[in-house]
Amino acid sequence: MDSAEYERKIASRFAAFDQDGNGSIDREDFSKAAASVLAEFSVTARSDRGQALYHGAEAFWQGMAGIADVDGDQRVSREEFVTGAVKRLRDNPQRFGEIARPFLHAVVAVADEDGAGVTPAAAERVLRALGTDAQVAAQTAAALDTDGDGRISEEEILTAFAAYCVTPEQPG
């Protein structure tokens, strides 16, 4: 893939984070994402799981802002995301996963409804709550269960999330 195609892919990742569609990623986008997941699973914001999800969303925001908010305006523009976060992290996609870990850990706690792990159906619900197209959400959720045991571990989610967000550039 050439650099232009790579940047287009990463720009589409930006759109997934821009929950309110205002052209920048900010703290409110992460709060909105948390609220959407909680609503999908009927978990109250004041519950332990709800608070953990909001704290995870804040930690994720702080991590992203620390890497990408070059001008310090508490918003990550598309350009900052493409040139800042992605270029700094593409050689180490696991670092992006580590930034997201507190949020993803809390999402897993909300989506794991029976204590036995996240099912593909629950993962699909999370993805839809975050604005993913229903067909894409279903395909993605099914693919997350990499070991085929009917449950999706936090590590499977973390690995997939890091790979999705920081698509390695291939020589064109």
JSON list of C-alpha atoms in Angstrom, two decimals, residues 13-170:
[
{"chain": "A", "resi": 13, "resn": "ARG", "atom": "CA", "xyz": [-9.92, 5.37, 11.69]},
{"chain": "A", "resi": 14, "resn": "PHE", "atom": "CA", "xyz": [-10.09, 9.02, 12.71]},
{"chain": "A", "resi": 15, "resn": "ALA", "atom": "CA", "xyz": [-13.75, 9.14, 11.70]},
{"chain": "A", "resi": 16, "resn": "ALA", "atom": "CA", "xyz": [-14.49, 6.21, 14.03]},
{"chain": "A", "resi": 17, "resn": "PHE", "atom": "CA", "xyz": [-13.10, 8.16, 16.98]},
{"chain": "A", "resi": 18, "resn": "ASP", "atom": "CA", "xyz": [-14.91, 11.39, 16.05]},
{"chain": "A", "resi": 19, "resn": "GLN", "atom": "CA", "xyz": [-18.16, 10.23, 17.65]},
{"chain": "A", "resi": 20, "resn": "ASP", "atom": "CA", "xyz": [-19.97, 13.56, 17.22]},
{"chain": "A", "resi": 21, "resn": "GLY", "atom": "CA", "xyz": [-18.72, 14.17, 13.67]},
{"chain": "A", "resi": 22, "resn": "ASN", "atom": "CA", "xyz": [-17.42, 17.67, 14.40]},
{"chain": "A", "resi": 23, "resn": "GLY", "atom": "CA", "xyz": [-14.09, 17.13, 12.63]},
{"chain": "A", "resi": 24, "resn": "SER", "atom": "CA", "xyz": [-11.93, 16.67, 15.72]},
{"chain": "A", "resi": 25, "resn": "ILE", "atom": "CA", "xyz": [-11.45, 14.12, 18.47]},
{"chain": "A", "resi": 26, "resn": "ASP", "atom": "CA", "xyz": [-11.84, 15.43, 21.99]},
{"chain": "A", "resi": 27, "resn": "ARG", "atom": "CA", "xyz": [-12.73, 14.33, 25.50]},
{"chain": "A", "resi": 28, "resn": "GLU", "atom": "CA", "xyz": [-16.44, 14.47, 24.67]},
{"chain": "A", "resi": 29, "resn": "ASP", "atom": "CA", "xyz": [-16.03, 11.85, 21.95]},
{"chain": "A", "resi": 30, "resn": "PHE", "atom": "CA", "xyz": [-14.64, 9.43, 24.52]},
{"chain": "A", "resi": 31, "resn": "SER", "atom": "CA", "xyz": [-17.40, 10.27, 27.02]},
{"chain": "A", "resi": 32, "resn": "LYS", "atom": "CA", "xyz": [-20.01, 9.75, 24.31]},
{"chain": "A", "resi": 33, "resn": "ALA", "atom": "CA", "xyz": [-18.49, 6.37, 23.44]},
{"chain": "A", "resi": 34, "resn": "ALA", "atom": "CA", "xyz": [-18.64, 5.33, 27.10]},
{"chain": "A", "resi": 35, "resn": "ALA", "atom": "CA", "xyz": [-22.24, 6.51, 27.44]},
{"chain": "A", "resi": 36, "resn": "SER", "atom": "CA", "xyz": [-23.26, 4.61, 24.30]},
{"chain": "A", "resi": 37, "resn": "VAL", "atom": "CA", "xyz": [-21.77, 1.33, 25.54]},
{"chain": "A", "resi": 38, "resn": "LEU", "atom": "CA", "xyz": [-23.37, 1.75, 28.97]},
{"chain": "A", "resi": 39, "resn": "ALA", "atom": "CA", "xyz": [-26.76, 2.45, 27.42]},
{"chain": "A", "resi": 40, "resn": "GLU", "atom": "CA", "xyz": [-26.49, -0.61, 25.15]},
{"chain": "A", "resi": 41, "resn": "PHE", "atom": "CA", "xyz": [-25.92, -2.87, 28.15]},
{"chain": "A", "resi": 42, "resn": "SER", "atom": "CA", "xyz": [-28.27, -1.01, 30.54]},
{"chain": "A", "resi": 43, "resn": "VAL", "atom": "CA", "xyz": [-25.43, -0.24, 32.96]},
{"chain": "A", "resi": 44, "resn": "THR", "atom": "CA", "xyz": [-25.74, 2.96, 34.95]},
{"chain": "A", "resi": 45, "resn": "ALA", "atom": "CA", "xyz": [-22.99, 5.55, 34.88]},
{"chain": "A", "resi": 46, "resn": "ARG", "atom": "CA", "xyz": [-22.84, 5.62, 38.67]},
{"chain": "A", "resi": 47, "resn": "SER", "atom": "CA", "xyz": [-22.25, 1.89, 39.02]},
{"chain": "A", "resi": 48, "resn": "ASP", "atom": "CA", "xyz": [-18.74, 0.56, 39.55]},
{"chain": "A", "resi": 49, "resn": "ARG", "atom": "CA", "xyz": [-18.62, -0.69, 35.96]},
{"chain": "A", "resi": 50, "resn": "GLY", "atom": "CA", "xyz": [-19.99, 2.60, 34.67]},
{"chain": "A", "resi": 51, "resn": "GLN", "atom": "CA", "xyz": [-17.42, 4.62, 36.60]},
{"chain": "A", "resi": 52, "resn": "ALA", "atom": "CA", "xyz": [-14.64, 2.31, 35.43]},
{"chain": "A", "resi": 53, "resn": "LEU", "atom": "CA", "xyz": [-15.71, 2.82, 31.83]},
{"chain": "A", "resi": 54, "resn": "TYR", "atom": "CA", "xyz": [-15.72, 6.61, 32.17]},
{"chain": "A", "resi": 55, "resn": "HIS", "atom": "CA", "xyz": [-12.30, 6.50, 33.88]},
{"chain": "A", "resi": 56, "resn": "GLY", "atom": "CA", "xyz": [-11.02, 4.24, 31.08]},
{"chain": "A", "resi": 57, "resn": "ALA", "atom": "CA", "xyz": [-12.40, 6.63, 28.47]},
{"chain": "A", "resi": 58, "resn": "GLU", "atom": "CA", "xyz": [-10.63, 9.54, 30.17]},
{"chain": "A", "resi": 59, "resn": "ALA", "atom": "CA", "xyz": [-7.36, 7.61, 30.33]},
{"chain": "A", "resi": 60, "resn": "PHE", "atom": "CA", "xyz": [-7.68, 6.73, 26.65]},
{"chain": "A", "resi": 61, "resn": "TRP", "atom": "CA", "xyz": [-8.35, 10.38, 25.80]},
{"chain": "A", "resi": 62, "resn": "GLN", "atom": "CA", "xyz": [-5.36, 11.54, 27.86]},
{"chain": "A", "resi": 63, "resn": "GLY", "atom": "CA", "xyz": [-3.10, 8.99, 26.15]},
{"chain": "A", "resi": 64, "resn": "MET", "atom": "CA", "xyz": [-4.24, 10.00, 22.69]},
{"chain": "A", "resi": 65, "resn": "ALA", "atom": "CA", "xyz": [-4.02, 13.70, 23.44]},
{"chain": "A", "resi": 66, "resn": "GLY", "atom": "CA", "xyz": [-0.54, 13.23, 24.89]},
{"chain": "A", "resi": 67, "resn": "ILE", "atom": "CA", "xyz": [0.65, 11.67, 21.65]},
{"chain": "A", "resi": 68, "resn": "ALA", "atom": "CA", "xyz": [-1.35, 13.53, 19.02]},
{"chain": "A", "resi": 69, "resn": "ASP", "atom": "CA", "xyz": [-2.53, 16.93, 20.32]},
{"chain": "A", "resi": 70, "resn": "VAL", "atom": "CA", "xyz": [0.51, 18.77, 19.01]},
{"chain": "A", "resi": 71, "resn": "ASP", "atom": "CA", "xyz": [-0.90, 22.29, 19.46]},
{"chain": "A", "resi": 72, "resn": "GLY", "atom": "CA", "xyz": [-2.29, 21.62, 22.95]},
{"chain": "A", "resi": 73, "resn": "ASP", "atom": "CA", "xyz": [-5.84, 22.80, 22.18]},
{"chain": "A", "resi": 74, "resn": "GLN", "atom": "CA", "xyz": [-7.44, 19.70, 23.78]},
{"chain": "A", "resi": 75, "resn": "ARG", "atom": "CA", "xyz": [-8.65, 18.51, 20.36]},
{"chain": "A", "resi": 76, "resn": "VAL", "atom": "CA", "xyz": [-7.01, 16.14, 17.92]},
{"chain": "A", "resi": 77, "resn": "SER", "atom": "CA", "xyz": [-7.56, 17.25, 14.36]},
{"chain": "A", "resi": 78, "resn": "ARG", "atom": "CA", "xyz": [-7.54, 14.80, 11.47]},
{"chain": "A", "resi": 79, "resn": "GLU", "atom": "CA", "xyz": [-4.09, 16.03, 10.50]},
{"chain": "A", "resi": 80, "resn": "GLU", "atom": "CA", "xyz": [-2.78, 15.64, 14.05]},
{"chain": "A", "resi": 81, "resn": "PHE", "atom": "CA", "xyz": [-4.22, 12.13, 14.17]},
{"chain": "A", "resi": 82, "resn": "VAL", "atom": "CA", "xyz": [-2.70, 11.11, 10.84]},
{"chain": "A", "resi": 83, "resn": "THR", "atom": "CA", "xyz": [0.69, 12.75, 11.32]},
{"chain": "A", "resi": 84, "resn": "GLY", "atom": "CA", "xyz": [0.93, 12.59, 15.09]},
{"chain": "A", "resi": 85, "resn": "ALA", "atom": "CA", "xyz": [-0.60, 9.51, 16.63]},
{"chain": "A", "resi": 86, "resn": "VAL", "atom": "CA", "xyz": [-0.30, 7.18, 13.70]},
{"chain": "A", "resi": 87, "resn": "LYS", "atom": "CA", "xyz": [3.21, 7.99, 12.55]},
{"chain": "A", "resi": 88, "resn": "ARG", "atom": "CA", "xyz": [4.49, 7.88, 16.12]},
{"chain": "A", "resi": 89, "resn": "LEU", "atom": "CA", "xyz": [2.80, 4.57, 16.80]},
{"chain": "A", "resi": 90, "resn": "ARG", "atom": "CA", "xyz": [2.89, 2.66, 13.53]},
{"chain": "A", "resi": 91, "resn": "ASP", "atom": "CA", "xyz": [6.22, 1.06, 14.36]},
{"chain": "A", "resi": 92, "resn": "ASN", "atom": "CA", "xyz": [4.80, -0.05, 17.70]},
{"chain": "A", "resi": 93, "resn": "PRO", "atom": "CA", "xyz": [1.04, -0.72, 17.36]},
{"chain": "A", "resi": 94, "resn": "GLN", "atom": "CA", "xyz": [0.99, -2.40, 20.77]},
{"chain": "A", "resi": 95, "resn": "ARG", "atom": "CA", "xyz": [1.70, 1.00, 22.32]},
{"chain": "A", "resi": 96, "resn": "PHE", "atom": "CA", "xyz": [-1.59, 2.24, 20.93]},
{"chain": "A", "resi": 97, "resn": "GLY", "atom": "CA", "xyz": [-3.25, -0.81, 22.43]},
{"chain": "A", "resi": 98, "resn": "GLU", "atom": "CA", "xyz": [-1.70, -0.01, 25.79]},
{"chain": "A", "resi": 99, "resn": "ILE", "atom": "CA", "xyz": [-3.11, 3.52, 25.63]},
{"chain": "A", "resi": 100, "resn": "ALA", "atom": "CA", "xyz": [-6.54, 2.02, 24.99]},
{"chain": "A", "resi": 101, "resn": "ARG", "atom": "CA", "xyz": [-6.19, -0.80, 27.57]},
{"chain": "A", "resi": 102, "resn": "PRO", "atom": "CA", "xyz": [-8.03, 0.89, 30.50]},
{"chain": "A", "resi": 103, "resn": "PHE", "atom": "CA", "xyz": [-11.00, 1.69, 28.26]},
{"chain": "A", "resi": 104, "resn": "LEU", "atom": "CA", "xyz": [-11.06, -1.73, 26.61]},
{"chain": "A", "resi": 105, "resn": "HIS", "atom": "CA", "xyz": [-10.72, -3.45, 29.98]},
{"chain": "A", "resi": 106, "resn": "ALA", "atom": "CA", "xyz": [-13.76, -1.55, 31.23]},
{"chain": "A", "resi": 107, "resn": "VAL", "atom": "CA", "xyz": [-15.69, -2.29, 28.02]},
{"chain": "A", "resi": 108, "resn": "VAL", "atom": "CA", "xyz": [-14.99, -5.98, 28.53]},
{"chain": "A", "resi": 109, "resn": "ALA", "atom": "CA", "xyz": [-16.32, -5.74, 32.10]},
{"chain": "A", "resi": 110, "resn": "VAL", "atom": "CA", "xyz": [-19.55, -4.18, 30.80]},
{"chain": "A", "resi": 111, "resn": "ALA", "atom": "CA", "xyz": [-19.98, -6.55, 27.83]},
{"chain": "A", "resi": 112, "resn": "ASP", "atom": "CA", "xyz": [-19.14, -9.74, 29.74]},
{"chain": "A", "resi": 113, "resn": "GLU", "atom": "CA", "xyz": [-22.66, -10.30, 30.95]},
{"chain": "A", "resi": 114, "resn": "ASP", "atom": "CA", "xyz": [-22.19, -13.73, 32.53]},
{"chain": "A", "resi": 115, "resn": "GLY", "atom": "CA", "xyz": [-18.61, -13.57, 33.81]},
{"chain": "A", "resi": 116, "resn": "ALA", "atom": "CA", "xyz": [-17.36, -16.14, 31.30]},
{"chain": "A", "resi": 117, "resn": "GLY", "atom": "CA", "xyz": [-15.96, -13.72, 28.72]},
{"chain": "A", "resi": 118, "resn": "VAL", "atom": "CA", "xyz": [-17.31, -11.55, 25.96]},
{"chain": "A", "resi": 119, "resn": "THR", "atom": "CA", "xyz": [-19.38, -13.39, 23.39]},
{"chain": "A", "resi": 120, "resn": "PRO", "atom": "CA", "xyz": [-19.22, -12.43, 19.72]},
{"chain": "A", "resi": 121, "resn": "ALA", "atom": "CA", "xyz": [-22.84, -11.24, 20.06]},
{"chain": "A", "resi": 122, "resn": "ALA", "atom": "CA", "xyz": [-21.88, -8.90, 22.91]},
{"chain": "A", "resi": 123, "resn": "ALA", "atom": "CA", "xyz": [-18.86, -7.65, 20.97]},
{"chain": "A", "resi": 124, "resn": "GLU", "atom": "CA", "xyz": [-21.16, -6.92, 18.03]},
{"chain": "A", "resi": 125, "resn": "ARG", "atom": "CA", "xyz": [-23.42, -4.89, 20.34]},
{"chain": "A", "resi": 126, "resn": "VAL", "atom": "CA", "xyz": [-20.41, -2.87, 21.55]},
{"chain": "A", "resi": 127, "resn": "LEU", "atom": "CA", "xyz": [-19.30, -2.17, 17.99]},
{"chain": "A", "resi": 128, "resn": "ARG", "atom": "CA", "xyz": [-22.80, -1.09, 16.94]},
{"chain": "A", "resi": 129, "resn": "ALA", "atom": "CA", "xyz": [-23.06, 1.15, 20.03]},
{"chain": "A", "resi": 130, "resn": "LEU", "atom": "CA", "xyz": [-19.83, 2.81, 18.93]},
{"chain": "A", "resi": 131, "resn": "GLY", "atom": "CA", "xyz": [-21.27, 3.56, 15.51]},
{"chain": "A", "resi": 132, "resn": "THR", "atom": "CA", "xyz": [-20.01, 0.64, 13.43]},
{"chain": "A", "resi": 133, "resn": "ASP", "atom": "CA", "xyz": [-22.24, -0.46, 10.55]},
{"chain": "A", "resi": 134, "resn": "ALA", "atom": "CA", "xyz": [-24.27, -3.54, 11.55]},
{"chain": "A", "resi": 135, "resn": "GLN", "atom": "CA", "xyz": [-22.82, -5.82, 8.88]},
{"chain": "A", "resi": 136, "resn": "VAL", "atom": "CA", "xyz": [-19.25, -4.75, 9.61]},
{"chain": "A", "resi": 137, "resn": "ALA", "atom": "CA", "xyz": [-19.90, -5.12, 13.35]},
{"chain": "A", "resi": 138, "resn": "ALA", "atom": "CA", "xyz": [-21.13, -8.70, 12.88]},
{"chain": "A", "resi": 139, "resn": "GLN", "atom": "CA", "xyz": [-18.17, -9.69, 10.71]},
{"chain": "A", "resi": 140, "resn": "THR", "atom": "CA", "xyz": [-15.66, -8.02, 13.01]},
{"chain": "A", "resi": 141, "resn": "ALA", "atom": "CA", "xyz": [-17.12, -9.53, 16.18]},
{"chain": "A", "resi": 142, "resn": "ALA", "atom": "CA", "xyz": [-17.03, -13.03, 14.68]},
{"chain": "A", "resi": 143, "resn": "ALA", "atom": "CA", "xyz": [-13.40, -12.54, 13.62]},
{"chain": "A", "resi": 144, "resn": "LEU", "atom": "CA", "xyz": [-12.36, -11.43, 17.12]},
{"chain": "A", "resi": 145, "resn": "ASP", "atom": "CA", "xyz": [-12.79, -14.92, 18.52]},
{"chain": "A", "resi": 146, "resn": "THR", "atom": "CA", "xyz": [-9.43, -16.01, 17.13]},
{"chain": "A", "resi": 147, "resn": "ASP", "atom": "CA", "xyz": [-9.23, -19.27, 19.08]},
{"chain": "A", "resi": 148, "resn": "GLY", "atom": "CA", "xyz": [-12.80, -20.31, 18.25]},
{"chain": "A", "resi": 149, "resn": "ASP", "atom": "CA", "xyz": [-13.89, -20.93, 21.83]},
{"chain": "A", "resi": 150, "resn": "GLY", "atom": "CA", "xyz": [-17.04, -18.78, 21.60]},
{"chain": "A", "resi": 151, "resn": "ARG", "atom": "CA", "xyz": [-15.59, -16.12, 23.90]},
{"chain": "A", "resi": 152, "resn": "ILE", "atom": "CA", "xyz": [-13.39, -13.15, 23.14]},
{"chain": "A", "resi": 153, "resn": "SER", "atom": "CA", "xyz": [-10.61, -12.43, 25.59]},
{"chain": "A", "resi": 154, "resn": "GLU", "atom": "CA", "xyz": [-9.38, -9.00, 26.50]},
{"chain": "A", "resi": 155, "resn": "GLU", "atom": "CA", "xyz": [-6.07, -9.81, 24.80]},
{"chain": "A", "resi": 156, "resn": "GLU", "atom": "CA", "xyz": [-7.85, -10.78, 21.57]},
{"chain": "A", "resi": 157, "resn": "ILE", "atom": "CA", "xyz": [-9.71, -7.46, 21.67]},
{"chain": "A", "resi": 158, "resn": "LEU", "atom": "CA", "xyz": [-6.59, -5.47, 22.49]},
{"chain": "A", "resi": 159, "resn": "THR", "atom": "CA", "xyz": [-4.56, -7.05, 19.70]},
{"chain": "A", "resi": 160, "resn": "ALA", "atom": "CA", "xyz": [-7.31, -6.51, 17.13]},
{"chain": "A", "resi": 161, "resn": "PHE", "atom": "CA", "xyz": [-7.91, -2.93, 18.25]},
{"chain": "A", "resi": 162, "resn": "ALA", "atom": "CA", "xyz": [-4.23, -2.03, 18.00]},
{"chain": "A", "resi": 163, "resn": "ALA", "atom": "CA", "xyz": [-3.97, -3.62, 14.57]},
{"chain": "A", "resi": 164, "resn": "TYR", "atom": "CA", "xyz": [-7.08, -1.78, 13.35]},
{"chain": "A", "resi": 165, "resn": "CYS", "atom": "CA", "xyz": [-6.05, 1.63, 14.64]},
{"chain": "A", "resi": 166, "resn": "VAL", "atom": "CA", "xyz": [-2.42, 1.48, 13.57]},
{"chain": "A", "resi": 167, "resn": "THR", "atom": "CA", "xyz": [-2.48, -0.16, 10.17]},
{"chain": "A", "resi": 168, "resn": "PRO", "atom": "CA", "xyz": [1.11, -0.91, 9.16]},
{"chain": "A", "resi": 169, "resn": "GLU", "atom": "CA", "xyz": [2.18, 0.78, 5.97]},
{"chain": "A", "resi": 170, "resn": "GLN", "atom": "CA", "xyz": [3.34, -1.69, 3.37]}
]
